[in-house]
mmCIF file of C-alpha atoms in Angstrom:
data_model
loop_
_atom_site.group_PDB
_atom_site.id
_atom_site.type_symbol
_atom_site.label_atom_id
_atom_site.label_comp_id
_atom_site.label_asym_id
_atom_site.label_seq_id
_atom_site.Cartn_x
_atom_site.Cartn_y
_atom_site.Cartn_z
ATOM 1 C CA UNK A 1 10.337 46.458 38.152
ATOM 2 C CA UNK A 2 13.009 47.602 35.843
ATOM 3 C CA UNK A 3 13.389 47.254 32.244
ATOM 4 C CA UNK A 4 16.720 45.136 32.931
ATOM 5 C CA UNK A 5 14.530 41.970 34.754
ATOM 6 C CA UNK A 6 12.358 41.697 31.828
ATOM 7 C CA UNK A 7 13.046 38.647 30.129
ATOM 8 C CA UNK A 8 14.160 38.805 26.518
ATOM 9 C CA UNK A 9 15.237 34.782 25.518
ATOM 10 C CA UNK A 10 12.839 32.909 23.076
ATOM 11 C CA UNK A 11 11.940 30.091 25.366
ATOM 12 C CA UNK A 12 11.574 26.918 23.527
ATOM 13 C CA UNK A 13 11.529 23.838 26.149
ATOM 14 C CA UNK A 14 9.463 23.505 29.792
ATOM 15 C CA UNK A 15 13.009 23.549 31.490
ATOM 16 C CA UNK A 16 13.599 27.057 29.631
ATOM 17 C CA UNK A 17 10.021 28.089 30.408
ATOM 18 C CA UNK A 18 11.011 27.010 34.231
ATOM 19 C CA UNK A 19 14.064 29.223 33.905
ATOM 20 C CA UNK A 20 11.871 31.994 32.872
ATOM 21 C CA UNK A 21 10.018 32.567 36.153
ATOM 22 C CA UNK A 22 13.226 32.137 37.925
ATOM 23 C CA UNK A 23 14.935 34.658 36.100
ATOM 24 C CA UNK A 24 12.649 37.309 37.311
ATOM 25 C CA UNK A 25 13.878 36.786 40.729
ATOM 26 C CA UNK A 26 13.957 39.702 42.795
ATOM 27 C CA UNK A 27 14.809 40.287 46.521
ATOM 28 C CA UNK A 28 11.521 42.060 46.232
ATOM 29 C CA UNK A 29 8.888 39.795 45.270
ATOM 30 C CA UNK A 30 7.393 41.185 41.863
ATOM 31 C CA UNK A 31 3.401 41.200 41.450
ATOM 32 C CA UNK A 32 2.156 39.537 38.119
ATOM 33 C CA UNK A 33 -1.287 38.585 36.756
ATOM 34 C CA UNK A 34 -1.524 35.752 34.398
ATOM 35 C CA UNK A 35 -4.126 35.679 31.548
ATOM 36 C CA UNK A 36 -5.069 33.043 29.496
ATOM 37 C CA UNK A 37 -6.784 32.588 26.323
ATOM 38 C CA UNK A 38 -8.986 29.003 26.381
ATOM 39 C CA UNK A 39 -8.785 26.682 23.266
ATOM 40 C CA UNK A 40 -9.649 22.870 22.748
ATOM 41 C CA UNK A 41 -6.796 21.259 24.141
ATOM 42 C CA UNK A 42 -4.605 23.718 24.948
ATOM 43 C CA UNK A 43 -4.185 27.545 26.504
ATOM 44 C CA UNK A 44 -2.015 30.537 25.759
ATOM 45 C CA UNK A 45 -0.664 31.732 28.707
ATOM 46 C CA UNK A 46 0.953 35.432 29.265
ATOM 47 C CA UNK A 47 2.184 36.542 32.082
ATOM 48 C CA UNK A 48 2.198 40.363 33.051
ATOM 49 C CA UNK A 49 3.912 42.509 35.220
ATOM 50 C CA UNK A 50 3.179 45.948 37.112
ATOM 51 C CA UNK A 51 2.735 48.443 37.794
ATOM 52 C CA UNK A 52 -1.093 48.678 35.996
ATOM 53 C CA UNK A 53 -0.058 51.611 34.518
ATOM 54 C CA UNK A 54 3.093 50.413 32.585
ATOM 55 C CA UNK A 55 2.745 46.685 32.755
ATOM 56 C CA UNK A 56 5.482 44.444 31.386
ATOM 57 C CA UNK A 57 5.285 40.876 29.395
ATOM 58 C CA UNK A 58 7.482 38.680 31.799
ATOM 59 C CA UNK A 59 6.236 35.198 29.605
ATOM 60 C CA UNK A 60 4.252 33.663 26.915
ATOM 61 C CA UNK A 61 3.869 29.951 26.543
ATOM 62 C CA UNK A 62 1.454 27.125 25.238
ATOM 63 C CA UNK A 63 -0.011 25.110 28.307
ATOM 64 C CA UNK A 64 -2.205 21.724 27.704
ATOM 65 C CA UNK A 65 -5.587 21.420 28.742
ATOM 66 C CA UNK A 66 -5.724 17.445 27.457
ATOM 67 C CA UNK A 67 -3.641 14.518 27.418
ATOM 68 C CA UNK A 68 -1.659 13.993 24.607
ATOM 69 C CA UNK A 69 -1.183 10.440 24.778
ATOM 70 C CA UNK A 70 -5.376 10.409 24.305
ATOM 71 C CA UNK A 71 -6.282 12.361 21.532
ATOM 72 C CA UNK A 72 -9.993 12.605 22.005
ATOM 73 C CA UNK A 73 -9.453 14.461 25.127
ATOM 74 C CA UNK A 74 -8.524 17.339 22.608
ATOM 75 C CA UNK A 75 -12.418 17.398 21.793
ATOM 76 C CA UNK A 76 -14.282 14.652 24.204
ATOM 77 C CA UNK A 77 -18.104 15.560 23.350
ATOM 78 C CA UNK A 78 -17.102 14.658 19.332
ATOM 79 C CA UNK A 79 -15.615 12.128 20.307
ATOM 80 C CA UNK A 80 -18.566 10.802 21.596
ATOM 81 C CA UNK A 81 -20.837 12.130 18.839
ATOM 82 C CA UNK A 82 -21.503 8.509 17.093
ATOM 83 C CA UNK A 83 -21.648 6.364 20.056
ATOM 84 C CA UNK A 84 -24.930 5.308 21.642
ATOM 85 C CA UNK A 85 -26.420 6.995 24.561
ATOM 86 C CA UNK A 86 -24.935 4.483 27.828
ATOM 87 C CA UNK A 87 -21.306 4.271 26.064
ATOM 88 C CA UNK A 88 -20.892 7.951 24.845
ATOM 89 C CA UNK A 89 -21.854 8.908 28.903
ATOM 90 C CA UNK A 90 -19.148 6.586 29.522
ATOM 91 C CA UNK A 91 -17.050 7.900 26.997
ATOM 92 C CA UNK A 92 -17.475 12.013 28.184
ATOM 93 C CA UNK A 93 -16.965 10.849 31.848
ATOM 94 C CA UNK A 94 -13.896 9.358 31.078
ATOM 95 C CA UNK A 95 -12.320 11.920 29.261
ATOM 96 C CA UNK A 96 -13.683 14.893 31.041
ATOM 97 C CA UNK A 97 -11.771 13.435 34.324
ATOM 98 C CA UNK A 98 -8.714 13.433 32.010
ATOM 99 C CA UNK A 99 -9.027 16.789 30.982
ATOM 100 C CA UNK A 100 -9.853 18.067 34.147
ATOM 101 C CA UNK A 101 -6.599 16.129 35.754
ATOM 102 C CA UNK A 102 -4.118 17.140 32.962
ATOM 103 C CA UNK A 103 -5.475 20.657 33.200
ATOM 104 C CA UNK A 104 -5.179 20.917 36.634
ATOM 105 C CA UNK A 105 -1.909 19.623 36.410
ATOM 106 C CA UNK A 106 -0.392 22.166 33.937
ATOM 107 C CA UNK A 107 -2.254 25.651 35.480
ATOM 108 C CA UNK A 108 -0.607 23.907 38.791
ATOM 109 C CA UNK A 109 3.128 23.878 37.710
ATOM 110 C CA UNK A 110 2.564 27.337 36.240
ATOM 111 C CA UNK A 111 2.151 29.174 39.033
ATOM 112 C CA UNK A 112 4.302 27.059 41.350
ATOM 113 C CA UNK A 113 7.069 27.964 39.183
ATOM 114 C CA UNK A 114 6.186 32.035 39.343
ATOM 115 C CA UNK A 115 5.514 31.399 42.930
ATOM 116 C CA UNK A 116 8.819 29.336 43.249
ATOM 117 C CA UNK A 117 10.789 31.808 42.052
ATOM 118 C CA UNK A 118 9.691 34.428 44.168
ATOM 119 C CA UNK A 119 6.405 36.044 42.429
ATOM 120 C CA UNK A 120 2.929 37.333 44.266
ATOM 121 C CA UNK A 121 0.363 35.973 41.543
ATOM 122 C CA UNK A 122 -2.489 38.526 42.305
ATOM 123 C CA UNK A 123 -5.132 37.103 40.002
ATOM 124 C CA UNK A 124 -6.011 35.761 36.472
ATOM 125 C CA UNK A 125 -8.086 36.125 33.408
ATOM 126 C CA UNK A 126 -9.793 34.123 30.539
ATOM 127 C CA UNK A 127 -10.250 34.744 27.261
ATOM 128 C CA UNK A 128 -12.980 32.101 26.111
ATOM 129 C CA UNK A 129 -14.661 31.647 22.777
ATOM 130 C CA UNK A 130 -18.311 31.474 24.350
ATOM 131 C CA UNK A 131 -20.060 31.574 27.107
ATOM 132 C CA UNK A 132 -23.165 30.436 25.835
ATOM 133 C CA UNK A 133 -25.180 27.718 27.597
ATOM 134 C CA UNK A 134 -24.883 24.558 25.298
ATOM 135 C CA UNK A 135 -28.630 22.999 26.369
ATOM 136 C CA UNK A 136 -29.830 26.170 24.226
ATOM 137 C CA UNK A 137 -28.010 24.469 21.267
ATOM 138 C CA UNK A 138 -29.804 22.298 19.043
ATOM 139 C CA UNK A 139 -27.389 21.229 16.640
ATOM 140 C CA UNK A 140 -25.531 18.173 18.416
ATOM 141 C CA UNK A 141 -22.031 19.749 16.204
ATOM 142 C CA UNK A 142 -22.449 22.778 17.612
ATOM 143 C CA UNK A 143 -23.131 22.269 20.677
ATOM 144 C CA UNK A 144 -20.303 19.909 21.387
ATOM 145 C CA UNK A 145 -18.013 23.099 20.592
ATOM 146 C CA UNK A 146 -19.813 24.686 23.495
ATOM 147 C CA UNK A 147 -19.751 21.727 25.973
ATOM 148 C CA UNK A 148 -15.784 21.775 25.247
ATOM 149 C CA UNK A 149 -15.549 25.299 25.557
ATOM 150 C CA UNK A 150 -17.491 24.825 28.757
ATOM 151 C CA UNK A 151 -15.494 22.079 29.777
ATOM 152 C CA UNK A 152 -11.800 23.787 29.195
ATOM 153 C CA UNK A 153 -13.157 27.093 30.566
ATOM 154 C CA UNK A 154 -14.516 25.758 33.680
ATOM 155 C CA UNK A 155 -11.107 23.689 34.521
ATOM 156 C CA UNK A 156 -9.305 26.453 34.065
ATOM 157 C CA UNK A 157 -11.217 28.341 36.049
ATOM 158 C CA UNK A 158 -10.851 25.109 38.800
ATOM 159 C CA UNK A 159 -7.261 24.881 38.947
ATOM 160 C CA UNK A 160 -6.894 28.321 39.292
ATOM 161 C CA UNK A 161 -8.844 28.624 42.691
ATOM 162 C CA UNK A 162 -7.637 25.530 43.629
ATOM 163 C CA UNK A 163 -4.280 27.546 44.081
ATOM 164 C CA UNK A 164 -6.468 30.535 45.714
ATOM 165 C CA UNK A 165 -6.763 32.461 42.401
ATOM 166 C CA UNK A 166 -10.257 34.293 41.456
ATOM 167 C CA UNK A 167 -10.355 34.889 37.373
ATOM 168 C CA UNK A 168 -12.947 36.112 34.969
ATOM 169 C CA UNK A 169 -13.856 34.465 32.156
ATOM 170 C CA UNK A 170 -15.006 37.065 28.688
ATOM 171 C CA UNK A 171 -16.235 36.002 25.578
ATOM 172 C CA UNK A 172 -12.666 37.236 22.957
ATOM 173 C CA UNK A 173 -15.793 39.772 20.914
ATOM 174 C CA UNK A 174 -16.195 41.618 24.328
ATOM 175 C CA UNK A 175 -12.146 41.655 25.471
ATOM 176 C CA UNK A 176 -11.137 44.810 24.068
ATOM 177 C CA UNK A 177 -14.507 47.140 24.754
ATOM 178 C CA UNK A 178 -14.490 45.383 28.420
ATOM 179 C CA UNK A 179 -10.693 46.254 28.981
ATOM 180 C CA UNK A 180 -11.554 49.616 27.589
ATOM 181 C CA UNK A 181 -13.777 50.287 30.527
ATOM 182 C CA UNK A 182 -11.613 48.704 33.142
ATOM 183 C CA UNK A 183 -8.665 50.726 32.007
ATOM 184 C CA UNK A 184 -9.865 53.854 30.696
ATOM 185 C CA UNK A 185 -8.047 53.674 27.452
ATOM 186 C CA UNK A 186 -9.268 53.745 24.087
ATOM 187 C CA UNK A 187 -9.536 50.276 22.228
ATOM 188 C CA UNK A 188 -7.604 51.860 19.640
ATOM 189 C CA UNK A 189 -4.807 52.201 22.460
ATOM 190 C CA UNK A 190 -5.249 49.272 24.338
ATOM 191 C CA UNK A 191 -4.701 47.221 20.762
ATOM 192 C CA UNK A 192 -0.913 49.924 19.766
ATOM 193 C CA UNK A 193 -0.530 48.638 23.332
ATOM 194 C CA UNK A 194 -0.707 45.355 23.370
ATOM 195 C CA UNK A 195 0.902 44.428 19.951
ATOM 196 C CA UNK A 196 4.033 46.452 21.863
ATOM 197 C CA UNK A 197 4.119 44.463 24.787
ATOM 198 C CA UNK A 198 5.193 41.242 22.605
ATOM 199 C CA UNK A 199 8.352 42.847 21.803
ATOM 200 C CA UNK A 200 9.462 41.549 25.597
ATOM 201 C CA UNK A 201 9.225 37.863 24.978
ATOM 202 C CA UNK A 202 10.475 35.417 21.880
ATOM 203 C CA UNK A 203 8.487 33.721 20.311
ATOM 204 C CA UNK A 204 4.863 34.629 18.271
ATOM 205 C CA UNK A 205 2.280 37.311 19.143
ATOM 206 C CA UNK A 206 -0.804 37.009 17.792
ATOM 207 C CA UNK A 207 -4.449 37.778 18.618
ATOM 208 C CA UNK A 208 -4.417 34.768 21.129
ATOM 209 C CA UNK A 209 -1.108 36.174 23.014
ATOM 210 C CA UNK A 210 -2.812 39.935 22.579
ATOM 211 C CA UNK A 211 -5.632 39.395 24.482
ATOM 212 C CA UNK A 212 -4.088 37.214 27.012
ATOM 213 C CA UNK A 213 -2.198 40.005 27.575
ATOM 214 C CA UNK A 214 -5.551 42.131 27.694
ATOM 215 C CA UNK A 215 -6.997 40.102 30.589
ATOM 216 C CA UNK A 216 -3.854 39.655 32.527
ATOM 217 C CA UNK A 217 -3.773 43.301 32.428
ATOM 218 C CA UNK A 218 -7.160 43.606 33.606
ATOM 219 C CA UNK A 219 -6.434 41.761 36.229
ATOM 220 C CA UNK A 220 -3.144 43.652 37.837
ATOM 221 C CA UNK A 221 -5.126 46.579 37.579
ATOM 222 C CA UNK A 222 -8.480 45.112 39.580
ATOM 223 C CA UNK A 223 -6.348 42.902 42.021
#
């Protein structure tokens, strides 16, 4: 794919984000990987371009994992925290299904606009915060971070084979050393790399974007 494809617009709006994927049209469909890093709520999605051994940022963008019009889908096992036992179950089914729906939902459109426009999506990868088992938590706090990050990670991971797409899920400490090994690069020069890749795409680059970027990577290169 050549340099004069690559998107360079800040995208601000879903229409824009639409526009995006279509403006990487080519009469020869282009191979991307999407990675994703996995927050309460909400995901940072980049998506990356080959070849593996000069990849390209084609898009960035924030995707929702909840629904906004119910805020405790954001977090659903603190929500549930002070309710007793039958109506917190209640609660946690409740919101789980939303979470689940609006997350399938929003992976969904993602790649049918990349596939829309023309795109072979050969796999994806997560960037979680955990991947501890939460019944090995004793602190109720704590371990309703993990049953979220559990919850988020695991739709994610749903939606995505739902639209016949395998992904990998590592913990962000483990990103870098793991993409080291899968790419034979340094981590040194996987993280010059990376912070150049945002240069393609408006809006920020941060850690989040970075090692989104890292697992997409990852995956174009183990497709």
């Amino acid at each position: 794919m050549t340099d004069n494809k690559s998107p360079k617009i800040r995208r601000k709006s879903h229409n824009d984000e639409v526009d995006q994927a279509a403006s990487v049209r080519s009469t020869k469909p282009v191979q991307v990987a999407i990675g994703f890093r996995v927050k309460s709520g909400r995901a940072i999605a980049v998506v990356l371009a080959g070849p593996p051994g000069s990849p390209q940022v084609l898009a960035r963008r924030e995707i929702k994992l909840c629904d906004p019009a119910v805020p405790d889908s954001i977090q659903p096992y603190h929500a549930a925290l002070e309710m007793p036992g039958a109506k917190a179950d209640k609660a946690i089914e409740r919101l789980v299904k939303i979470v689940r729906r609006a997350t399938s939902a929003s992976v969904g459109d993602m790649i049918k606009e990349w596939r829309g426009a023309g795109h072979k999506i050969c796999g994806a990868g997560l960037v979680v915060g955990s991947l501890i088992d939460p019944a090995t938590i004793k602190n109720d706090h704590i371990r309703a971070h993990a049953l979220e990050g559990q919850l988020f990670r695991v739709s994610v991971c749903e939606a995505l084979l739902s639209n016949a797409l395998t992904s990998v899920a590592i913990p962000e400490r483990d990103v870098y050393s793991r993409a080291a090994a899968t790419l034979a690069k340094s981590e040194d020069e996987l993280k010059r790399v990376v912070s150049e890749l945002g240069r393609a795409v408006g809006g920020p680059w941060r850690a989040d974007e970075k090692t989104a970027a890292l697992v997409a990577w990852m995956a174009l290169i183990t497709k």
